[in-house]
Tab-separated table of C-alpha atoms in Angstrom:
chain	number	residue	atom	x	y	z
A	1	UNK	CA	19.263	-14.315	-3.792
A	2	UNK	CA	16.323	-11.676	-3.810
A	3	UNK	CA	13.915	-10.972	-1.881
A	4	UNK	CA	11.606	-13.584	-0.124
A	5	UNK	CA	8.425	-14.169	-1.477
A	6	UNK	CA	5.667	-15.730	0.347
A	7	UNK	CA	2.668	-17.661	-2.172
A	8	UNK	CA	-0.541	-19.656	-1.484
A	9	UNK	CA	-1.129	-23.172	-2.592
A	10	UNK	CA	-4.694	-24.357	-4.026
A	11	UNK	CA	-4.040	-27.774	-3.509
A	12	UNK	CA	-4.943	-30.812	-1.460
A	13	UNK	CA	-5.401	-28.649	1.121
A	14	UNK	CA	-8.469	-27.044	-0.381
A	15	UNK	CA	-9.602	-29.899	-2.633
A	16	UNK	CA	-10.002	-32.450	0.333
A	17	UNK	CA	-11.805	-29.868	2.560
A	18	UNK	CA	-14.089	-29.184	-0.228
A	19	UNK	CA	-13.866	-25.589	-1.351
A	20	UNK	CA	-15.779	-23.826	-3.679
A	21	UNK	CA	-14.921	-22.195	-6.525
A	22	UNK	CA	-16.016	-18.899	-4.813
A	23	UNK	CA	-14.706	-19.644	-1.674
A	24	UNK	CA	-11.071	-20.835	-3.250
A	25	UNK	CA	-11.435	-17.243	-5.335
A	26	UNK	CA	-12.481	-15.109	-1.949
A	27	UNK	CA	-9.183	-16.804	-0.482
A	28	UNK	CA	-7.301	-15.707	-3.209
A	29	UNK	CA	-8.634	-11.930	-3.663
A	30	UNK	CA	-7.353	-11.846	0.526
A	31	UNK	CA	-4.159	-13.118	-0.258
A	32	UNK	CA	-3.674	-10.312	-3.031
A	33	UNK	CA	-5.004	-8.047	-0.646
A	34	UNK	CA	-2.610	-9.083	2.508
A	35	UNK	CA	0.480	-8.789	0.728
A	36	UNK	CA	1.490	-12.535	-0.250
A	37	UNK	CA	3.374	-12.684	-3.750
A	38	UNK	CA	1.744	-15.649	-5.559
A	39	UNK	CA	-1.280	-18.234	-5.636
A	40	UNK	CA	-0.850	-21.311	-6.970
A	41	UNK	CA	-3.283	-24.470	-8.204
A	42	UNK	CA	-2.572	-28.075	-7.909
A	43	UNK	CA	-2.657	-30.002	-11.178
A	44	UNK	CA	-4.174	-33.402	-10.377
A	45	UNK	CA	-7.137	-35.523	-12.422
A	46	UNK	CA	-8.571	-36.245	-9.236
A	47	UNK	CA	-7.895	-37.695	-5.846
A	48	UNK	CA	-10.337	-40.573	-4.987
A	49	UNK	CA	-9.367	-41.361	-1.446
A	50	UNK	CA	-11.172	-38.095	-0.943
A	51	UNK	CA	-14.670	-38.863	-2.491
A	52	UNK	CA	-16.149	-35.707	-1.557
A	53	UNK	CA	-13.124	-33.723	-2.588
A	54	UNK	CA	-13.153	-30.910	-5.323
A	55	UNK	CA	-10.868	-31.133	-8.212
A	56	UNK	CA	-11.119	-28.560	-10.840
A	57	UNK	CA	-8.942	-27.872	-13.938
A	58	UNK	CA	-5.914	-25.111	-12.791
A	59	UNK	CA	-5.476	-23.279	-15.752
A	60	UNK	CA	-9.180	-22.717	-16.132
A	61	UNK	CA	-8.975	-21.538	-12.028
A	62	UNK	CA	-6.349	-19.519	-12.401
A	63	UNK	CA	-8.112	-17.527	-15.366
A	64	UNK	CA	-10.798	-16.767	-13.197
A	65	UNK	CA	-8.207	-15.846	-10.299
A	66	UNK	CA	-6.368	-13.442	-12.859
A	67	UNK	CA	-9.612	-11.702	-13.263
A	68	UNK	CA	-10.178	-10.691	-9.851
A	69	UNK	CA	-6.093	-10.012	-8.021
A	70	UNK	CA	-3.655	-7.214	-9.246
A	71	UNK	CA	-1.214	-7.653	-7.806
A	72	UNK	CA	0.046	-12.082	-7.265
A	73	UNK	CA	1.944	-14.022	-9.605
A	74	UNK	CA	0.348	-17.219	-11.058
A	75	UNK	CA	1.207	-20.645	-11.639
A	76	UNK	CA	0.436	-23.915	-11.908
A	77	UNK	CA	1.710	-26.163	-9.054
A	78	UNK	CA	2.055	-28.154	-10.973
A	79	UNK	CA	1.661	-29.380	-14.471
A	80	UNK	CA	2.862	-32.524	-15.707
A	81	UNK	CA	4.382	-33.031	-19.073
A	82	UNK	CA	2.966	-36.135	-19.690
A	83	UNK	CA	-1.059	-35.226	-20.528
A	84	UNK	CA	-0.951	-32.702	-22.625
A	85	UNK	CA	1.244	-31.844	-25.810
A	86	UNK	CA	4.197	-29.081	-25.405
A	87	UNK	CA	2.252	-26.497	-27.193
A	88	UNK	CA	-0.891	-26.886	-25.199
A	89	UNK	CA	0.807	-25.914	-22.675
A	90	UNK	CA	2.825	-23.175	-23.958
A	91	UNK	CA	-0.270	-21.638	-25.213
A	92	UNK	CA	-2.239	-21.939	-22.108
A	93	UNK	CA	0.982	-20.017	-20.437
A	94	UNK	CA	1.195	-17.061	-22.050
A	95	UNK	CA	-3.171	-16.992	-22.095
A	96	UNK	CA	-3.059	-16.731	-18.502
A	97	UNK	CA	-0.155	-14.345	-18.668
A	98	UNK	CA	-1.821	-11.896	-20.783
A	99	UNK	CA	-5.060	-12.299	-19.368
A	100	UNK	CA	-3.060	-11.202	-15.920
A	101	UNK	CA	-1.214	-8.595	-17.678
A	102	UNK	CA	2.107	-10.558	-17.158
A	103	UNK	CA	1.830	-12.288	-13.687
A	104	UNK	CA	1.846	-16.040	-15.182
A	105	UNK	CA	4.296	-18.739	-13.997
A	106	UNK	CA	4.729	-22.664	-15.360
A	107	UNK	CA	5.050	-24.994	-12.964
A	108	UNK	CA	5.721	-28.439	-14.566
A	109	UNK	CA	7.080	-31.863	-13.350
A	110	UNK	CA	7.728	-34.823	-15.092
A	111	UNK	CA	4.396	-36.547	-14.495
A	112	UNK	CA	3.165	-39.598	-11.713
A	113	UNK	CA	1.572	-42.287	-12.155
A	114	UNK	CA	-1.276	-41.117	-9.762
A	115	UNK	CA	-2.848	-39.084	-12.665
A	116	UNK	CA	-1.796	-41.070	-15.625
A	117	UNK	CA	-2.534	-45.299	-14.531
A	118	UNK	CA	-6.650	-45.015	-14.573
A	119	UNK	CA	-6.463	-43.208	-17.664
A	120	UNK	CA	-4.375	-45.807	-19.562
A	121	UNK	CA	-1.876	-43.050	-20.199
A	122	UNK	CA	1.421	-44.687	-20.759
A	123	UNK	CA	4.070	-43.661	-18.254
A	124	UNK	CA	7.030	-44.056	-20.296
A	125	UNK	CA	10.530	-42.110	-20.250
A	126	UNK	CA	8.718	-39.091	-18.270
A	127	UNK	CA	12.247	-37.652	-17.162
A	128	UNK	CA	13.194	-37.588	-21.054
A	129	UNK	CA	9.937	-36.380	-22.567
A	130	UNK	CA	10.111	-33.357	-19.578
A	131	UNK	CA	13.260	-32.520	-21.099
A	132	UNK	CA	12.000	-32.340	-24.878
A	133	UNK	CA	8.872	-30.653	-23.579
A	134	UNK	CA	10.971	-27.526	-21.596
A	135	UNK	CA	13.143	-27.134	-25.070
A	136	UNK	CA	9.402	-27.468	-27.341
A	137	UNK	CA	7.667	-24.791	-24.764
A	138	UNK	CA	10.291	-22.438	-24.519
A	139	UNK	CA	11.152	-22.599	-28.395
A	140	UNK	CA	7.154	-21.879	-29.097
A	141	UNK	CA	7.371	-18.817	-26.460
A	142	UNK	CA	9.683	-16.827	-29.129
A	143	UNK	CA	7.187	-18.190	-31.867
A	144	UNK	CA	5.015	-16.509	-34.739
A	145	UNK	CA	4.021	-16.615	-37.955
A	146	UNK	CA	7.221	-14.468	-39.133
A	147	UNK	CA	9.569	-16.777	-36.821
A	148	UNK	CA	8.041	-20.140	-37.089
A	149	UNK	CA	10.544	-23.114	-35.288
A	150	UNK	CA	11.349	-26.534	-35.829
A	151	UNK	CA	12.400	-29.215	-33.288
A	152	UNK	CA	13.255	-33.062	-33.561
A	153	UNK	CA	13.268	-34.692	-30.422
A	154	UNK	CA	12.547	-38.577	-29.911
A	155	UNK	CA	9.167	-37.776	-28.338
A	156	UNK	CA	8.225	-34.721	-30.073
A	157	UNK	CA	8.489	-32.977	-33.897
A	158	UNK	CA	8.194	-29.439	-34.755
A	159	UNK	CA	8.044	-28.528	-38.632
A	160	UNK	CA	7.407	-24.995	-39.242
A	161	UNK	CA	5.127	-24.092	-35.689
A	162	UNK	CA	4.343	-21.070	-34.302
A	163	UNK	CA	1.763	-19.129	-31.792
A	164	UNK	CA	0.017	-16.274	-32.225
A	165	UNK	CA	-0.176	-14.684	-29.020
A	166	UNK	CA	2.759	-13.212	-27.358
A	167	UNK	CA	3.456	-13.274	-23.852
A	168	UNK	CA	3.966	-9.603	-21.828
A	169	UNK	CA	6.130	-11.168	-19.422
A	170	UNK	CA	9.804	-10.781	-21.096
A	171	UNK	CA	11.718	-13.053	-22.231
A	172	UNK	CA	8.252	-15.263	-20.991
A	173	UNK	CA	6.925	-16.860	-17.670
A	174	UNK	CA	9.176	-18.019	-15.724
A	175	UNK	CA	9.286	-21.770	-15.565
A	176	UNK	CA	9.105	-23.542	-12.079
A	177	UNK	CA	10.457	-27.180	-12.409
A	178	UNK	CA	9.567	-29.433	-9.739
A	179	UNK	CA	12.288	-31.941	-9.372
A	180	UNK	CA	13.808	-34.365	-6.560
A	181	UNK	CA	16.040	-36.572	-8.464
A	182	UNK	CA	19.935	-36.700	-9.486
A	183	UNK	CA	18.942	-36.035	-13.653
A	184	UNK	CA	15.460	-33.900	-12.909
A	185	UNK	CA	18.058	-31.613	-10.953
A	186	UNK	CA	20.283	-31.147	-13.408
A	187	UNK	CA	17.958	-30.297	-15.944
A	188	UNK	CA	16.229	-27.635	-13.541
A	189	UNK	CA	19.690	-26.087	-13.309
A	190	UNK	CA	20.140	-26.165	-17.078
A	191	UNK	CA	16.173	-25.134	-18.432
A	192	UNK	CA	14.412	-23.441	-14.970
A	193	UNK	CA	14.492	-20.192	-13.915
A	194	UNK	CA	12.667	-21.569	-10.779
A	195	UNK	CA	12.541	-24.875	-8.531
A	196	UNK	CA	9.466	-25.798	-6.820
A	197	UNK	CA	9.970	-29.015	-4.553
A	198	UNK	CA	7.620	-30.654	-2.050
A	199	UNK	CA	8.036	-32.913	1.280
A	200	UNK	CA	11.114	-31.308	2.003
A	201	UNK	CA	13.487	-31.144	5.554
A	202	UNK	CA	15.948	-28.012	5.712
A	203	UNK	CA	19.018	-30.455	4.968
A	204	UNK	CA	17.453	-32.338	1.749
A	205	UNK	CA	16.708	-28.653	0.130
A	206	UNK	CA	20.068	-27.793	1.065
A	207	UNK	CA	21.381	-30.935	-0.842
A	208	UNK	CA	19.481	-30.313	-3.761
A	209	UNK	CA	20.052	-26.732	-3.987
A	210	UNK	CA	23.533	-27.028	-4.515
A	211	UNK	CA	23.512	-29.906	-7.040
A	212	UNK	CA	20.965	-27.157	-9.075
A	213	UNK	CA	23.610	-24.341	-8.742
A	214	UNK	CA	26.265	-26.966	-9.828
A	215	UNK	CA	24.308	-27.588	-12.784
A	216	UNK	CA	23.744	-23.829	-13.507
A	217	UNK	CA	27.569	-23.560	-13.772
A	218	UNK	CA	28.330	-26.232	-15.391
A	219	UNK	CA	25.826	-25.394	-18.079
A	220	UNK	CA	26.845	-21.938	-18.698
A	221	UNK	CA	23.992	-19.922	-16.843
A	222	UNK	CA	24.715	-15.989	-16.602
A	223	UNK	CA	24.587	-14.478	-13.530
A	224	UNK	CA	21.646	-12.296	-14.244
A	225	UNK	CA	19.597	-15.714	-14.145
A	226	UNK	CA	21.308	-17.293	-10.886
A	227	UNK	CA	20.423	-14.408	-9.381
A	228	UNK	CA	16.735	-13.930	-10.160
A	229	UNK	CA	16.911	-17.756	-9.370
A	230	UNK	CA	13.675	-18.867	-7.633
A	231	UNK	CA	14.315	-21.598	-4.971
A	232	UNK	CA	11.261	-22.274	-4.211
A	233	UNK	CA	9.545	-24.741	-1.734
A	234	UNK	CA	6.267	-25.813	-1.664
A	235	UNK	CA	5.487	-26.182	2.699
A	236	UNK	CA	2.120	-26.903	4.654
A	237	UNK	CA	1.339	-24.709	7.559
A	238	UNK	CA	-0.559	-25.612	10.422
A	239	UNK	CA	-2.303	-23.237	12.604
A	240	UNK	CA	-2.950	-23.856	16.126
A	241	UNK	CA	-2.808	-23.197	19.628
A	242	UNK	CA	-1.496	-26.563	20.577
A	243	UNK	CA	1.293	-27.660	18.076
A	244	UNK	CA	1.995	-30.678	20.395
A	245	UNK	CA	-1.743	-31.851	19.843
A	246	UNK	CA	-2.014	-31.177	16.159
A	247	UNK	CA	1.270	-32.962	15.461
A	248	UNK	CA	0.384	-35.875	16.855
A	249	UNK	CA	-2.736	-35.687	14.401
A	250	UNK	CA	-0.880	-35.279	11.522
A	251	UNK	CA	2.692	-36.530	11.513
A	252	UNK	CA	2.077	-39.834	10.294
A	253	UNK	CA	0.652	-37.845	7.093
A	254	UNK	CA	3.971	-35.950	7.270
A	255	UNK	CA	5.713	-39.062	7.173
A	256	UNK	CA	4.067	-40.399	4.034
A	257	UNK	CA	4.570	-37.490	2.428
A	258	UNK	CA	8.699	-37.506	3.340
A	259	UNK	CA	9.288	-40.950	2.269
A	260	UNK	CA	11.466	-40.927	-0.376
A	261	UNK	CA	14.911	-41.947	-1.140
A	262	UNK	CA	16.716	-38.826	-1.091
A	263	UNK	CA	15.368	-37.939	2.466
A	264	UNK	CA	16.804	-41.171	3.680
A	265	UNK	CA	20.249	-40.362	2.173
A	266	UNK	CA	20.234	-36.907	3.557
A	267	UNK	CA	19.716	-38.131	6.956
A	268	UNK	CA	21.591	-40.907	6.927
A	269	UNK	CA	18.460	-43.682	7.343
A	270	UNK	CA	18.793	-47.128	6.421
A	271	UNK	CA	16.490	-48.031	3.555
A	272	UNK	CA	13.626	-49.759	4.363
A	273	UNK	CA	13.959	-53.822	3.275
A	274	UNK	CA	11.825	-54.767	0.923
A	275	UNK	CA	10.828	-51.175	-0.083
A	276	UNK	CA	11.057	-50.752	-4.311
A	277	UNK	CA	11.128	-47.124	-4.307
A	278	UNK	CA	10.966	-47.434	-8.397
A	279	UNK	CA	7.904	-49.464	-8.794
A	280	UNK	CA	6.120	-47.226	-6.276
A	281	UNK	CA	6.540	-44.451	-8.159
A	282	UNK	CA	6.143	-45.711	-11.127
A	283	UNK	CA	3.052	-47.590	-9.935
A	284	UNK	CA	1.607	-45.931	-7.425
A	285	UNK	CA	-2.044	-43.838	-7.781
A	286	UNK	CA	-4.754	-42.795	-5.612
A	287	UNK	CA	-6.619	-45.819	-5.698
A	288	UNK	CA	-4.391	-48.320	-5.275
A	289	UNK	CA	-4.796	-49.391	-1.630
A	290	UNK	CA	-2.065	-51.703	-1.667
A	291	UNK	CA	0.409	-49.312	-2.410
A	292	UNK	CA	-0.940	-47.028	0.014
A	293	UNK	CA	-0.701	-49.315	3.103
A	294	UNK	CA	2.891	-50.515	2.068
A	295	UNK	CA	3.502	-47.003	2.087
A	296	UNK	CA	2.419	-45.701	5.655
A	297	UNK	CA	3.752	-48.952	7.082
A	298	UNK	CA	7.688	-48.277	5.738
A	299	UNK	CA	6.940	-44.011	6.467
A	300	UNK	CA	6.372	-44.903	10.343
A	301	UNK	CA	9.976	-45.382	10.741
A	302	UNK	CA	11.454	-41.579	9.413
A	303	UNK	CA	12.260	-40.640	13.187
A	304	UNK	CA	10.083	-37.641	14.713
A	305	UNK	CA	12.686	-34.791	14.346
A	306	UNK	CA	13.296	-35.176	11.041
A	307	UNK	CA	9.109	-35.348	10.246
A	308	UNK	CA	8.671	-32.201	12.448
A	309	UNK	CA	11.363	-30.352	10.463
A	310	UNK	CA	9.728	-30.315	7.498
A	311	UNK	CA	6.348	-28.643	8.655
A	312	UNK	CA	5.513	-26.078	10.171
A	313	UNK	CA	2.573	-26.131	12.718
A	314	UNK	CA	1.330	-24.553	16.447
A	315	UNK	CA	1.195	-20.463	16.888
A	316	UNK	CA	2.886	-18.007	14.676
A	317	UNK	CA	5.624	-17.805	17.406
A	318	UNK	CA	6.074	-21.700	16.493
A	319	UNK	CA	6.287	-21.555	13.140
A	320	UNK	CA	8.631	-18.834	12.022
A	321	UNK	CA	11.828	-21.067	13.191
A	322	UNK	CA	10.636	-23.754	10.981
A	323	UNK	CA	10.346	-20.518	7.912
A	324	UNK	CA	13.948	-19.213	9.226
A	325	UNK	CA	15.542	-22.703	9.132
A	326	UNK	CA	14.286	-22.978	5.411
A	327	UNK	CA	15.682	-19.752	4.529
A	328	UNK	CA	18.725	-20.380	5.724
A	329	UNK	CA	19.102	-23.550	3.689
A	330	UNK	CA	18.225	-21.447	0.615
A	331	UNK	CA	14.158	-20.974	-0.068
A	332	UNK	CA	13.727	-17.388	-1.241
A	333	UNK	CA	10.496	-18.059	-3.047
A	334	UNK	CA	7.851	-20.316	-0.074
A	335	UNK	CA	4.085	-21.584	-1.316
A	336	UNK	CA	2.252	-22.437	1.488
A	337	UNK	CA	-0.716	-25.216	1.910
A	338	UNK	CA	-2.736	-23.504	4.874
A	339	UNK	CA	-4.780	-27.320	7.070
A	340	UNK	CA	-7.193	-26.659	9.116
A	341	UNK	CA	-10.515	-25.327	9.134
A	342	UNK	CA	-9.891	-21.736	8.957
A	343	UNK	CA	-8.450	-21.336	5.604
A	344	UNK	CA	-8.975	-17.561	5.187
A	345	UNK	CA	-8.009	-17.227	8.831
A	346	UNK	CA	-5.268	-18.154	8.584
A	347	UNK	CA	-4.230	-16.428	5.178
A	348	UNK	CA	-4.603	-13.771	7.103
A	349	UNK	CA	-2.861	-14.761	10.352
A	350	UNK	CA	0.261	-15.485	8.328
A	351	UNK	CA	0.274	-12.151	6.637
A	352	UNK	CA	-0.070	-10.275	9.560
A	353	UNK	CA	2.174	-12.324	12.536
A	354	UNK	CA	4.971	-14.259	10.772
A	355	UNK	CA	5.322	-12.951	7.301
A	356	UNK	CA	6.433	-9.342	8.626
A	357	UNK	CA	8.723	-10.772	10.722
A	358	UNK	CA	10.306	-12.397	8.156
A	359	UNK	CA	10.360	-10.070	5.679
A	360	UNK	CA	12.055	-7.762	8.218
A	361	UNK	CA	14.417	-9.913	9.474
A	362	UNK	CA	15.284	-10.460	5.649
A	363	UNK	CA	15.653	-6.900	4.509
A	364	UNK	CA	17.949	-6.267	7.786
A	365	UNK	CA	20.037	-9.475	6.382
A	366	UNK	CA	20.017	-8.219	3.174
A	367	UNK	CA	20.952	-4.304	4.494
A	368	UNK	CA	24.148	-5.664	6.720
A	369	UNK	CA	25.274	-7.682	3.624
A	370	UNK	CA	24.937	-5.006	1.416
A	371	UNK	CA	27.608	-2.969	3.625
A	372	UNK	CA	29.984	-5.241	3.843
């Protein structure tokens, strides 16, 4: 499986607290500096529940990130392949991987209505277009203008394309898929050399990391690339002296965030009534209160234990059970979304109290393994 890695996430987390561009760039010069193995930005249009929130563009961030770390991988966390044409993104890629000198990573998803429905962007066979924009992005990757390509999909047409900038990352950046359903899995398995999930419990990764290695199988992947694999998981830490009082704060939030089919499945919970999963997603964005309160109402009823396994909050000595229990279920590869008000704080306190430990307690796994 690899080594663990341990990664930042410039999302919500930093956007709804209202970060600077300085500040988010200070955080993420300390995170190269402490040892963590990535930093990643959030790819959203905006988030207007938060008015005085900060949204900026991530491959424009991470540019300016490149420019100042060494040392962290990159990545968007994480594009959607609905906005923007195949090659725009495949060019904006390998930029930020040679402008890092080969630390770049794609993260991409299939798209939400949250950042499309204001826009009038049409939301129409995302799951399929993802697909055709994997196979476009990773045909232009190998492109130039001695080895121009051609592709006819149903949502996209290549006739004799290319790009003129390599990437130094070999074969090219790794690409991240963030996925949660039966077909989106599949295809991670078949296209990803990465998976990068969010709202999670221990079991549901578990689930969904198998049906990716089944797909790896089935579709012929060597073992080179299931081994340098990247089950990743995208988790929101916590800090605090008190994990009792700061749960209570935030697990209805928690809740929200878990309420999905496939976590109800997992667990064995009865669907909620009423509840059209489809039209929510489909539907759903940021300013549509309706949705919103439907939402948190049907989320209430995910019982505490399975909430509380999916986040990891209270001291360091609190939170690396909730890290362990994850790696056991298979996350080699964690990108963490630091709450609370001391963001560089606690960059730092996870570097330097659970991280170690983890790390340590990995290497001896990996040692007694190795012997056997």
């Amino acid at each position: 499986m690899g080594r663990i890695k341990f990664g930042i996430q410039n999302g919500l987390n930093v956007a709804r607290a209202g970060y600077t561009e300085d500040q988010i760039i200070t955080a993420c010069i300390l995170a190269d500096k402490t040892g963590y193995d990535s930093v990643w930005y959030m790819d959203h249009t905006n988030v207007p529940q938060w008015k005085k929130a900060i949204v900026l563009d991530p491959w424009v961030m991470l540019s300016a990130i490149a420019a100042v770390t060494h040392n962290v991988e990159l990545g968007t966390c994480v594009t959607d392949a609905i906005r923007r044409h195949p090659s725009n993104i495949a060019l904006a890629a390998i930029t930020l991987d040679r402008v890092s000198n080969g630390r770049a990573c794609l993260g991409i998803g299939a798209g939400e209505a949250q950042n499309l429905k204001e826009f009038c962007i049409p939301f129409e066979s995302p799951v399929s277009k993802w697909e055709e924009q994997i196979q476009v992005i990773k045909k232009l990757y190998s492109s130039s203008p001695d080895h121009t390509v051609d592709y006819e999909g149903k949502f996209y047409k290549l006739e004799g394309a290319c790009l003129q900038a390599p990437p130094i990352r070999k074969p090219h950046p790794p690409t991240y898929m963030a996925s949660g359903g039966t077909r989106t899995l599949m295809l991670t398995g078949k296209y990803g050399e990465g998976w990068l999930p969010i709202g999670y419990t221990p079991e549901l990764f578990e689930d969904h990391a198998a049906q990716i290695k089944k797909s790896m199988d089935e579709n012929g992947r060597t073992d080179v690339e299931k081994d340098n694999f990247q089950f990743a998981l995208d988790i929101d830490v916590y800090f605090s002296e008190d994990a009792e009082a700061s749960w209570a704060k935030m697990k209805e939030a928690v809740k929200v965030s878990l309420f999905k089919p496939e976590v109800l499945r997992v667990h064995g919970l009865k669907e909620i009534e009423g509840f059209d999963f489809r039209k929510y997603f489909t539907e759903y964005s940021m300013s549509n209160q309706d949705w919103i309160v439907k939402m948190r109402e049907a989320a209430t009823k995910i019982p505490e234990s399975v909430a509380r396994s999916s986040t990891a909050v209270g001291t360091p000595e609190d939170i690396i059970p909730t890290f362990e229990r994850f790696i056991k279920a298979g996350v080699n590869h964690f990108v963490i979304r630091f709450w609370g008000k001391n963001y560089f704080g606690s960059i730092d306190k996870f570097a330097s109290d659970v991280m170690p430990h983890l790390k340590q307690k990995d290497e001896s796994s990996a040692t007694f393994l190795g012997g056997l």
